[in-house]
């Protein structure tokens, strides 16, 4: 029976679990509606249009740092308030001696050896994130290439079956799919729209794409790896036997097969040398004299001619008045503050909920390099600790930091319900399931559960804002401008790029507003 194009696409989607891949990639966040415009790094005005107008920026995460930095360059008198005793917000790198405190009062002290670190929050900079890469250039933050995917990494979608290399899962899926399509083409079972030349060209493509035999059979491929690699003397190559198609139809394979097909996760990617917090620390050097740490905002009062913000700093109540305010807090945190925003604005802010994310990291001998030839990238397992993230740096050193639970979405929510001890045990188990015989090499565990981190309470929003709420919150609320990673759209997930883009939009709007005020005064 001939296949229509719609049926053919459906079959393509089935092979390798590609239909499940889109849902699986929800692990990394939610898709939002696309916007036609794109923030350009060179777009902001260079003139000092602020003319000394005062602006209080609340929150020294990436969005607040970008806003404060650019507003100051534009001639505004800026004060930056941050509840923590550090800048960066969810851009947080932890090292030996740092403390990870949860909202229940429990505390972990980082015990990694000197020189090791964990990016507890973001760990990647995609190459198309030109705002963040531009700030790294401008602020002198040194970058290095990050290996986000390795075909030598492992995936274990079925715990009753052994792990497989991602390279074999990818290429055997492609081979089986190519065989199915090639045989359909050869039988002329596709729509009759294809001419003889079209079918001939398509068959040639499928033979190459799937590494098929002359009989259009997939019999295995060197692309899927070797049991014995070719070498000197009598060391002849012995290819891996192809995995059965039924094994490759497991929907749990989706993320492993598709992750690097999305621009946000595909090469080339970068990381700051020495930790992601090199970025906020570079901003801090330019903002040190206007930065107030330990300043926890409690109230926002928006008046016709000013903004008053009440905060507590080191146990003392304080108040600051300014011409304008930029609130650079995640919207679920803003919803907790006492404010006089209008009811529709408060309702839009209150509708936003955090997603879930957690990590468990270990110091260990680099057995993944010496025994498995895995240098960077991620492995995946259908278990409570759904992902392993290998260090992308320090290659061939004796030890490194292995993230042996990297969870997002519903998996992370369920993981967070467990005790710290249980999370550590599940993380150790995941390593043993992927790398048998190596769990005993894991030392100095550290758990980061973003839902229990004070002044964060979550990693990102779980769903994009409704269009009406998005448009409302992107408007100035009197003299208050809101900026948040939820107030700009990204491809997959919420990134520092999103926060930077939203902050720059607010800066541009304030510059226009200040110019309008200045022109009105001159006319008067």
Short mmCIF file of C-alpha atoms in Angstrom, two decimals:
data_model
loop_
_atom_site.label_atom_id
_atom_site.label_comp_id
_atom_site.label_asym_id
_atom_site.label_seq_id
_atom_site.Cartn_x
_atom_site.Cartn_y
_atom_site.Cartn_z
CA UNK A 1 0.00 0.00 0.00
CA UNK A 2 1.57 3.34 -0.99
CA UNK A 3 2.72 5.70 1.77
CA UNK A 4 1.52 9.28 1.63
CA UNK A 5 3.97 11.99 2.67
CA UNK A 6 2.08 12.44 5.95
CA UNK A 7 2.38 8.72 6.72
CA UNK A 8 6.05 8.76 5.78
CA UNK A 9 6.74 11.66 8.15
CA UNK A 10 4.84 9.85 10.90
CA UNK A 11 7.01 6.75 10.42
CA UNK A 12 10.16 8.85 10.45
CA UNK A 13 8.98 10.33 13.74
CA UNK A 14 8.54 6.88 15.25
CA UNK A 15 12.05 5.66 14.55
CA UNK A 16 14.41 6.57 17.36
CA UNK A 17 11.59 8.06 19.42
CA UNK A 18 11.73 11.41 17.62
CA UNK A 19 8.12 12.17 18.51
CA UNK A 20 9.08 11.76 22.14
CA UNK A 21 12.18 13.89 21.68
CA UNK A 22 10.27 17.16 21.63
CA UNK A 23 8.58 16.29 24.89
CA UNK A 24 11.82 14.97 26.33
CA UNK A 25 13.56 18.20 25.51
CA UNK A 26 10.99 19.84 27.75
CA UNK A 27 13.52 18.79 30.38
CA UNK A 28 15.33 21.95 29.39
CA UNK A 29 12.38 24.31 29.49
CA UNK A 30 9.30 25.35 27.56
CA UNK A 31 8.96 26.68 24.07
CA UNK A 32 7.56 30.20 23.83
CA UNK A 33 5.99 31.97 20.85
CA UNK A 34 8.54 33.40 18.47
CA UNK A 35 9.17 37.14 18.17
CA UNK A 36 10.23 38.62 14.87
CA UNK A 37 12.72 41.12 16.28
CA UNK A 38 16.09 40.23 17.72
CA UNK A 39 18.11 42.21 20.24
CA UNK A 40 21.37 43.36 18.69
CA UNK A 41 24.46 43.88 20.81
CA UNK A 42 25.13 47.28 19.16
CA UNK A 43 21.57 48.59 19.49
CA UNK A 44 21.74 50.57 22.73
CA UNK A 45 22.31 54.36 22.58
CA UNK A 46 25.81 55.51 23.40
CA UNK A 47 24.91 59.06 24.49
CA UNK A 48 24.51 59.84 28.21
CA UNK A 49 20.81 60.56 27.89
CA UNK A 50 20.00 59.81 31.53
CA UNK A 51 21.33 63.19 32.70
CA UNK A 52 21.61 62.00 36.28
CA UNK A 53 18.06 60.69 36.68
CA UNK A 54 18.08 58.17 39.52
CA UNK A 55 17.21 54.50 39.00
CA UNK A 56 17.05 51.76 41.62
CA UNK A 57 17.70 48.32 40.16
CA UNK A 58 16.44 45.43 42.29
CA UNK A 59 18.26 42.14 41.84
CA UNK A 60 21.87 41.54 40.80
CA UNK A 61 21.32 38.49 38.66
CA UNK A 62 22.35 38.71 35.03
CA UNK A 63 19.32 40.84 34.12
CA UNK A 64 19.90 43.32 36.94
CA UNK A 65 23.63 43.51 36.27
CA UNK A 66 23.07 44.20 32.57
CA UNK A 67 20.44 46.84 33.35
CA UNK A 68 22.58 48.60 35.97
CA UNK A 69 25.69 48.48 33.80
CA UNK A 70 23.99 49.89 30.70
CA UNK A 71 21.94 52.50 32.56
CA UNK A 72 25.07 53.80 34.21
CA UNK A 73 26.82 54.07 30.84
CA UNK A 74 23.77 55.98 29.60
CA UNK A 75 24.13 58.63 32.31
CA UNK A 76 21.67 57.48 34.96
CA UNK A 77 22.48 57.54 38.69
CA UNK A 78 22.11 53.87 39.57
CA UNK A 79 21.73 52.01 42.86
CA UNK A 80 21.78 48.21 42.69
CA UNK A 81 20.14 46.21 45.49
CA UNK A 82 20.85 42.49 45.97
CA UNK A 83 19.46 40.29 48.75
CA UNK A 84 22.37 37.85 48.66
CA UNK A 85 25.94 38.53 49.71
CA UNK A 86 27.04 37.88 46.14
CA UNK A 87 26.07 38.89 42.62
CA UNK A 88 24.93 36.57 39.85
CA UNK A 89 21.59 35.26 41.09
CA UNK A 90 21.14 31.84 39.51
CA UNK A 91 24.53 32.21 37.81
CA UNK A 92 26.29 30.59 40.74
CA UNK A 93 29.59 28.75 40.84
CA UNK A 94 30.55 26.97 44.06
CA UNK A 95 34.05 26.08 45.21
CA UNK A 96 35.77 24.63 48.26
CA UNK A 97 34.46 26.20 51.46
CA UNK A 98 31.30 27.67 49.94
CA UNK A 99 28.03 26.89 51.69
CA UNK A 100 24.88 25.63 50.00
CA UNK A 101 21.99 26.52 52.31
CA UNK A 102 18.44 25.27 51.75
CA UNK A 103 15.25 27.00 52.84
CA UNK A 104 14.75 24.38 55.57
CA UNK A 105 17.97 25.59 57.24
CA UNK A 106 20.11 22.61 56.22
CA UNK A 107 23.62 23.47 55.07
CA UNK A 108 26.19 21.68 52.92
CA UNK A 109 29.78 22.88 52.81
CA UNK A 110 31.54 22.32 49.50
CA UNK A 111 34.46 19.94 50.04
CA UNK A 112 35.91 19.75 46.52
CA UNK A 113 39.68 20.04 46.36
CA UNK A 114 41.11 23.46 45.55
CA UNK A 115 40.86 24.26 41.87
CA UNK A 116 37.61 22.34 41.31
CA UNK A 117 34.20 23.95 40.99
CA UNK A 118 30.57 23.29 40.08
CA UNK A 119 28.42 25.60 38.02
CA UNK A 120 25.34 25.12 40.16
CA UNK A 121 23.23 27.07 37.68
CA UNK A 122 23.93 27.76 34.00
CA UNK A 123 26.97 26.05 32.51
CA UNK A 124 26.81 26.78 28.77
CA UNK A 125 26.96 29.67 26.32
CA UNK A 126 25.64 28.75 22.84
CA UNK A 127 27.42 30.38 19.94
CA UNK A 128 24.34 32.30 18.79
CA UNK A 129 23.93 33.98 22.20
CA UNK A 130 25.66 37.09 20.97
CA UNK A 131 24.57 39.30 23.85
CA UNK A 132 26.32 37.21 26.49
CA UNK A 133 29.30 36.53 24.25
CA UNK A 134 29.46 40.26 23.54
CA UNK A 135 29.56 41.09 27.25
CA UNK A 136 32.30 38.52 27.71
CA UNK A 137 34.33 40.37 25.06
CA UNK A 138 33.57 43.77 26.52
CA UNK A 139 34.31 42.77 30.11
CA UNK A 140 37.35 40.63 29.36
CA UNK A 141 35.87 37.26 30.41
CA UNK A 142 38.04 34.54 28.88
CA UNK A 143 36.14 31.72 27.18
CA UNK A 144 36.94 28.15 26.19
CA UNK A 145 35.08 25.62 24.08
CA UNK A 146 32.55 23.48 25.95
CA UNK A 147 31.95 19.90 24.79
CA UNK A 148 28.20 19.57 25.23
CA UNK A 149 27.72 16.30 23.35
CA UNK A 150 29.95 13.27 22.97
CA UNK A 151 29.05 10.33 20.77
CA UNK A 152 31.11 8.19 23.16
CA UNK A 153 28.71 9.05 25.99
CA UNK A 154 26.12 6.47 27.02
CA UNK A 155 22.38 6.07 27.09
CA UNK A 156 20.41 3.43 28.97
CA UNK A 157 16.69 3.79 28.21
CA UNK A 158 15.86 0.29 29.45
CA UNK A 159 17.40 -0.77 32.75
CA UNK A 160 16.91 -4.42 31.77
CA UNK A 161 19.34 -3.88 28.89
CA UNK A 162 22.99 -2.74 29.05
CA UNK A 163 23.96 0.85 28.20
CA UNK A 164 24.68 1.72 24.59
CA UNK A 165 26.96 4.35 23.13
CA UNK A 166 25.09 7.35 21.80
CA UNK A 167 27.01 7.03 18.51
CA UNK A 168 25.54 3.55 18.03
CA UNK A 169 22.03 4.61 19.00
CA UNK A 170 22.17 7.53 16.55
CA UNK A 171 23.69 5.67 13.61
CA UNK A 172 21.80 2.41 13.98
CA UNK A 173 18.54 4.40 14.16
CA UNK A 174 19.56 6.21 10.99
CA UNK A 175 20.49 2.95 9.27
CA UNK A 176 17.22 1.20 10.08
CA UNK A 177 15.24 4.27 9.05
CA UNK A 178 17.17 4.55 5.79
CA UNK A 179 16.47 0.88 5.03
CA UNK A 180 12.73 1.33 5.62
CA UNK A 181 12.60 4.37 3.37
CA UNK A 182 14.85 2.93 0.69
CA UNK A 183 12.73 -0.19 0.34
CA UNK A 184 9.59 1.94 0.14
CA UNK A 185 11.19 4.04 -2.59
CA UNK A 186 12.44 0.98 -4.43
CA UNK A 187 8.93 -0.52 -4.44
CA UNK A 188 7.55 2.83 -5.62
CA UNK A 189 5.35 2.78 -2.53
CA UNK A 190 5.61 6.53 -2.01
CA UNK A 191 3.37 9.17 -3.54
CA UNK A 192 3.55 9.08 -7.30
CA UNK A 193 4.72 12.72 -7.22
CA UNK A 194 8.29 11.39 -7.23
CA UNK A 195 9.76 11.08 -10.70
CA UNK A 196 12.11 8.29 -11.71
CA UNK A 197 15.06 10.65 -11.28
CA UNK A 198 13.75 11.75 -7.87
CA UNK A 199 13.55 8.14 -6.69
CA UNK A 200 17.00 7.35 -8.08
CA UNK A 201 18.49 10.39 -6.29
CA UNK A 202 16.65 9.61 -3.09
CA UNK A 203 17.91 6.03 -3.10
CA UNK A 204 21.46 7.24 -3.60
CA UNK A 205 21.07 9.63 -0.70
CA UNK A 206 19.60 6.95 1.58
CA UNK A 207 22.40 4.51 0.77
CA UNK A 208 24.94 7.10 1.88
CA UNK A 209 22.93 8.54 4.78
CA UNK A 210 22.16 5.15 6.28
CA UNK A 211 25.31 3.31 5.11
CA UNK A 212 23.16 0.69 3.35
CA UNK A 213 24.32 -2.29 1.31
CA UNK A 214 23.73 -2.61 -2.41
CA UNK A 215 20.61 -4.58 -1.52
CA UNK A 216 19.35 -1.60 0.54
CA UNK A 217 19.92 -3.44 3.82
CA UNK A 218 21.34 -1.99 6.99
CA UNK A 219 23.97 -4.47 8.18
CA UNK A 220 25.81 -2.22 10.59
CA UNK A 221 28.20 0.68 10.11
CA UNK A 222 31.63 1.86 11.18
CA UNK A 223 29.83 5.04 12.27
CA UNK A 224 28.30 3.04 15.11
CA UNK A 225 31.68 2.16 16.55
CA UNK A 226 33.80 -0.93 17.00
CA UNK A 227 34.16 -3.85 19.34
CA UNK A 228 37.83 -3.76 18.33
CA UNK A 229 39.28 -0.61 16.82
CA UNK A 230 41.62 -0.96 13.83
CA UNK A 231 45.26 -0.93 14.88
CA UNK A 232 48.74 -2.10 14.13
CA UNK A 233 49.81 -5.63 13.29
CA UNK A 234 46.99 -8.16 13.32
CA UNK A 235 44.54 -5.84 15.16
CA UNK A 236 41.80 -5.85 12.59
CA UNK A 237 38.69 -3.78 13.01
CA UNK A 238 35.59 -5.53 14.36
CA UNK A 239 32.44 -3.43 14.08
CA UNK A 240 29.63 -3.39 16.61
CA UNK A 241 26.66 -5.54 15.71
CA UNK A 242 23.68 -3.32 14.83
CA UNK A 243 21.11 -2.81 17.55
CA UNK A 244 17.63 -4.12 16.74
CA UNK A 245 15.12 -1.58 15.50
CA UNK A 246 12.75 -2.50 18.33
CA UNK A 247 15.38 -1.45 20.87
CA UNK A 248 15.78 1.91 19.14
CA UNK A 249 12.03 2.65 19.17
CA UNK A 250 12.16 3.24 22.95
CA UNK A 251 10.77 6.77 23.52
CA UNK A 252 13.29 7.26 26.36
CA UNK A 253 16.01 7.52 23.70
CA UNK A 254 14.59 10.79 22.37
CA UNK A 255 16.78 13.28 24.22
CA UNK A 256 20.02 11.40 23.59
CA UNK A 257 19.28 11.19 19.86
CA UNK A 258 18.08 14.75 19.36
CA UNK A 259 19.73 17.09 21.86
CA UNK A 260 22.45 18.43 19.56
CA UNK A 261 19.98 19.01 16.72
CA UNK A 262 18.68 22.10 18.51
CA UNK A 263 20.80 25.27 18.15
CA UNK A 264 20.78 25.85 21.92
CA UNK A 265 22.62 22.56 22.47
CA UNK A 266 24.68 22.17 19.33
CA UNK A 267 28.35 22.99 18.72
CA UNK A 268 30.02 25.33 19.07
CA UNK A 269 29.35 26.10 22.75
CA UNK A 270 31.48 27.97 25.29
CA UNK A 271 32.13 28.32 28.99
CA UNK A 272 34.08 30.97 30.92
CA UNK A 273 37.50 29.75 32.00
CA UNK A 274 37.34 29.10 35.74
CA UNK A 275 33.57 29.07 36.18
CA UNK A 276 30.39 30.72 34.92
CA UNK A 277 30.47 33.26 37.75
CA UNK A 278 33.37 34.98 36.00
CA UNK A 279 30.64 36.87 34.11
CA UNK A 280 28.76 38.43 37.07
CA UNK A 281 32.06 39.09 38.85
CA UNK A 282 33.21 41.05 35.80
CA UNK A 283 30.04 43.16 35.96
CA UNK A 284 30.57 43.65 39.70
CA UNK A 285 33.97 45.24 39.13
CA UNK A 286 32.24 48.01 37.19
CA UNK A 287 29.35 48.39 39.65
CA UNK A 288 31.03 47.95 43.01
CA UNK A 289 30.44 51.53 44.17
CA UNK A 290 26.68 51.42 43.48
CA UNK A 291 26.08 47.85 44.69
CA UNK A 292 24.41 47.11 48.04
CA UNK A 293 24.65 43.45 49.00
CA UNK A 294 22.52 41.86 51.70
CA UNK A 295 19.71 44.26 50.76
CA UNK A 296 16.47 42.27 50.76
CA UNK A 297 13.63 44.24 49.20
CA UNK A 298 10.32 44.04 51.02
CA UNK A 299 8.09 46.66 49.37
CA UNK A 300 7.67 48.67 46.16
CA UNK A 301 5.60 51.85 46.06
CA UNK A 302 4.97 53.39 42.68
CA UNK A 303 4.00 57.09 42.77
CA UNK A 304 3.34 59.61 40.04
CA UNK A 305 6.68 61.38 40.54
CA UNK A 306 8.91 58.76 42.21
CA UNK A 307 9.40 55.17 43.35
CA UNK A 308 9.97 54.22 46.99
CA UNK A 309 11.53 50.85 47.79
CA UNK A 310 11.72 49.46 51.29
CA UNK A 311 14.39 46.90 52.08
CA UNK A 312 16.23 45.33 54.97
CA UNK A 313 20.02 45.29 55.01
CA UNK A 314 21.91 43.38 57.68
CA UNK A 315 18.89 43.49 59.99
CA UNK A 316 18.22 47.21 59.54
CA UNK A 317 15.13 48.56 57.74
CA UNK A 318 15.98 51.02 54.99
CA UNK A 319 14.22 52.97 52.26
CA UNK A 320 15.39 54.41 48.96
CA UNK A 321 13.60 56.88 46.69
CA UNK A 322 14.43 57.27 43.02
CA UNK A 323 13.00 58.67 39.81
CA UNK A 324 12.59 55.18 38.33
CA UNK A 325 13.00 51.55 39.33
CA UNK A 326 13.95 48.45 37.38
CA UNK A 327 12.78 45.26 39.09
CA UNK A 328 15.02 42.45 37.84
CA UNK A 329 13.60 39.62 39.92
CA UNK A 330 12.13 36.32 38.75
CA UNK A 331 8.38 36.92 38.61
CA UNK A 332 7.48 34.31 41.28
CA UNK A 333 9.76 36.18 43.71
CA UNK A 334 8.29 39.55 42.72
CA UNK A 335 4.83 38.15 43.48
CA UNK A 336 5.87 37.78 47.14
CA UNK A 337 6.69 41.47 47.60
CA UNK A 338 4.34 44.13 48.98
CA UNK A 339 3.55 46.40 46.02
CA UNK A 340 0.90 48.80 44.75
CA UNK A 341 0.85 47.47 41.21
CA UNK A 342 -2.58 47.34 39.60
CA UNK A 343 -4.70 44.25 40.13
CA UNK A 344 -4.21 42.96 36.54
CA UNK A 345 -0.43 43.33 36.88
CA UNK A 346 -0.38 41.54 40.24
CA UNK A 347 -2.56 38.79 38.77
CA UNK A 348 -0.25 38.37 35.75
CA UNK A 349 2.82 38.22 37.98
CA UNK A 350 1.16 35.78 40.38
CA UNK A 351 0.21 33.39 37.58
CA UNK A 352 3.85 32.52 36.89
CA UNK A 353 5.27 29.41 38.53
CA UNK A 354 8.82 28.11 38.78
CA UNK A 355 9.96 24.93 37.08
CA UNK A 356 12.24 22.39 38.75
CA UNK A 357 15.93 21.55 38.44
CA UNK A 358 18.52 19.82 40.57
CA UNK A 359 22.07 18.57 40.37
CA UNK A 360 24.22 16.17 42.37
CA UNK A 361 27.97 16.56 41.85
CA UNK A 362 30.91 14.42 42.89
CA UNK A 363 34.67 14.63 42.84
CA UNK A 364 36.10 11.50 41.25
CA UNK A 365 38.91 9.93 39.32
CA UNK A 366 38.27 10.55 35.62
CA UNK A 367 37.33 6.94 34.86
CA UNK A 368 34.95 8.17 32.15
CA UNK A 369 37.98 9.37 30.18
CA UNK A 370 40.44 6.55 30.85
CA UNK A 371 37.95 3.68 30.63
CA UNK A 372 35.24 4.99 28.30
CA UNK A 373 36.94 7.72 26.19
CA UNK A 374 34.21 10.20 27.16
CA UNK A 375 35.56 13.74 27.13
CA UNK A 376 32.73 16.11 28.01
CA UNK A 377 29.10 15.71 26.99
CA UNK A 378 26.14 14.04 28.66
CA UNK A 379 24.96 10.49 29.25
CA UNK A 380 21.30 9.66 29.81
CA UNK A 381 19.56 7.03 31.89
CA UNK A 382 15.90 6.19 32.47
CA UNK A 383 16.24 6.52 36.22
CA UNK A 384 15.62 9.16 38.92
CA UNK A 385 19.03 10.72 38.18
CA UNK A 386 18.28 11.21 34.52
CA UNK A 387 21.54 12.66 33.24
CA UNK A 388 25.30 12.61 33.81
CA UNK A 389 27.28 15.68 32.78
CA UNK A 390 31.02 15.14 32.32
CA UNK A 391 33.49 18.00 32.85
CA UNK A 392 34.48 19.91 29.73
CA UNK A 393 37.96 20.89 30.78
CA UNK A 394 40.94 19.63 32.71
CA UNK A 395 41.19 16.70 30.32
CA UNK A 396 43.69 14.01 31.32
CA UNK A 397 43.98 15.36 34.84
CA UNK A 398 43.71 12.78 37.59
CA UNK A 399 40.31 13.91 38.93
CA UNK A 400 37.34 16.06 38.01
CA UNK A 401 33.83 17.07 39.00
CA UNK A 402 31.12 14.78 37.63
CA UNK A 403 27.51 15.95 37.70
CA UNK A 404 25.81 12.62 38.28
CA UNK A 405 22.24 13.83 38.55
CA UNK A 406 21.13 16.51 36.12
CA UNK A 407 17.36 16.72 36.32
CA UNK A 408 14.75 19.10 34.99
CA UNK A 409 10.97 19.23 34.81
CA UNK A 410 8.83 16.52 36.39
CA UNK A 411 11.84 14.28 36.94
CA UNK A 412 13.43 17.03 39.01
CA UNK A 413 10.22 17.66 40.96
CA UNK A 414 10.03 14.03 42.02
CA UNK A 415 13.75 13.95 42.78
CA UNK A 416 13.41 17.05 44.99
CA UNK A 417 10.81 15.27 47.15
CA UNK A 418 13.53 12.92 48.37
CA UNK A 419 15.97 13.62 51.17
CA UNK A 420 19.51 14.77 50.44
CA UNK A 421 20.80 11.34 51.47
CA UNK A 422 18.36 9.63 49.08
CA UNK A 423 19.34 11.95 46.23
CA UNK A 424 23.00 11.16 46.80
CA UNK A 425 22.24 7.42 46.83
CA UNK A 426 20.25 7.61 43.59
CA UNK A 427 23.01 9.60 41.95
CA UNK A 428 25.59 7.01 42.96
CA UNK A 429 23.30 4.28 41.61
CA UNK A 430 22.99 6.06 38.24
CA UNK A 431 26.76 6.14 37.88
CA UNK A 432 26.98 2.44 38.66
CA UNK A 433 24.21 1.62 36.14
CA UNK A 434 26.07 3.46 33.38
CA UNK A 435 29.63 2.76 34.52
CA UNK A 436 29.61 -0.55 36.45
CA UNK A 437 32.30 -0.90 39.09
CA UNK A 438 32.99 2.82 39.49
CA UNK A 439 30.49 4.07 42.07
CA UNK A 440 33.07 3.54 44.83
CA UNK A 441 35.28 6.21 43.22
CA UNK A 442 32.74 8.97 43.88
CA UNK A 443 33.66 11.32 46.73
CA UNK A 444 32.56 14.61 48.32
CA UNK A 445 28.95 14.77 47.04
CA UNK A 446 27.06 18.05 46.77
CA UNK A 447 23.31 18.45 46.17
CA UNK A 448 21.82 21.57 44.58
CA UNK A 449 18.03 21.72 44.53
CA UNK A 450 16.97 25.06 43.07
CA UNK A 451 13.50 24.90 44.60
CA UNK A 452 15.12 25.10 48.03
CA UNK A 453 17.73 27.81 47.38
CA UNK A 454 16.88 31.02 49.29
CA UNK A 455 16.23 34.10 47.12
CA UNK A 456 15.80 31.79 44.12
CA UNK A 457 13.17 29.13 44.92
CA UNK A 458 13.42 27.75 41.39
CA UNK A 459 15.51 27.72 38.23
CA UNK A 460 13.16 29.25 35.61
CA UNK A 461 9.46 29.50 34.88
CA UNK A 462 7.68 26.28 33.98
CA UNK A 463 5.49 27.68 31.18
CA UNK A 464 5.66 30.79 29.01
CA UNK A 465 3.39 33.70 29.88
CA UNK A 466 0.09 34.07 28.08
CA UNK A 467 0.40 36.64 25.30
CA UNK A 468 -1.80 39.20 27.07
CA UNK A 469 0.20 38.91 30.31
CA UNK A 470 3.48 39.05 28.39
CA UNK A 471 2.45 42.28 26.68
CA UNK A 472 1.14 43.81 29.91
CA UNK A 473 4.26 43.08 31.97
CA UNK A 474 6.52 44.35 29.18
CA UNK A 475 4.90 47.78 29.56
CA UNK A 476 6.14 50.33 32.07
CA UNK A 477 4.10 50.22 35.27
CA UNK A 478 4.15 53.90 36.08
CA UNK A 479 7.76 54.61 36.98
CA UNK A 480 8.59 50.94 37.45
CA UNK A 481 9.96 48.80 34.63
CA UNK A 482 10.00 45.01 35.00
CA UNK A 483 12.68 42.80 33.53
CA UNK A 484 12.94 39.05 33.85
CA UNK A 485 14.01 36.03 31.85
CA UNK A 486 10.26 35.37 31.52
CA UNK A 487 9.82 38.68 29.65
CA UNK A 488 11.76 37.67 26.56
CA UNK A 489 11.43 34.57 24.42
CA UNK A 490 14.08 31.94 23.80
CA UNK A 491 14.12 28.84 21.65
CA UNK A 492 14.26 26.09 24.25
CA UNK A 493 14.48 26.84 27.94
CA UNK A 494 15.42 30.03 29.78
CA UNK A 495 18.96 31.29 29.34
CA UNK A 496 21.16 34.14 30.51
CA UNK A 497 20.74 35.50 26.98
CA UNK A 498 17.03 35.85 27.67
CA UNK A 499 17.62 37.81 30.86
CA UNK A 500 20.16 40.07 29.13
CA UNK A 501 17.81 40.75 26.20
CA UNK A 502 14.91 41.67 28.50
CA UNK A 503 17.15 43.99 30.52
CA UNK A 504 18.44 45.77 27.43
CA UNK A 505 14.86 46.34 26.27
CA UNK A 506 14.14 48.09 29.58
CA UNK A 507 17.30 50.18 29.24
CA UNK A 508 16.27 51.26 25.76
CA UNK A 509 12.80 52.20 26.99
CA UNK A 510 14.19 54.22 29.90
CA UNK A 511 16.58 56.03 27.59
CA UNK A 512 13.69 57.03 25.33
CA UNK A 513 11.71 58.09 28.38
CA UNK A 514 14.56 60.22 29.71
CA UNK A 515 15.07 61.83 26.32
CA UNK A 516 11.36 62.67 26.16
CA UNK A 517 11.46 64.22 29.63
CA UNK A 518 14.55 66.26 28.71
CA UNK A 519 12.94 67.54 25.50
CA UNK A 520 9.78 68.50 27.40
CA UNK A 521 11.84 70.53 29.85
CA UNK A 522 13.69 72.29 27.04
CA UNK A 523 10.39 73.15 25.34
CA UNK A 524 8.97 74.53 28.58
#
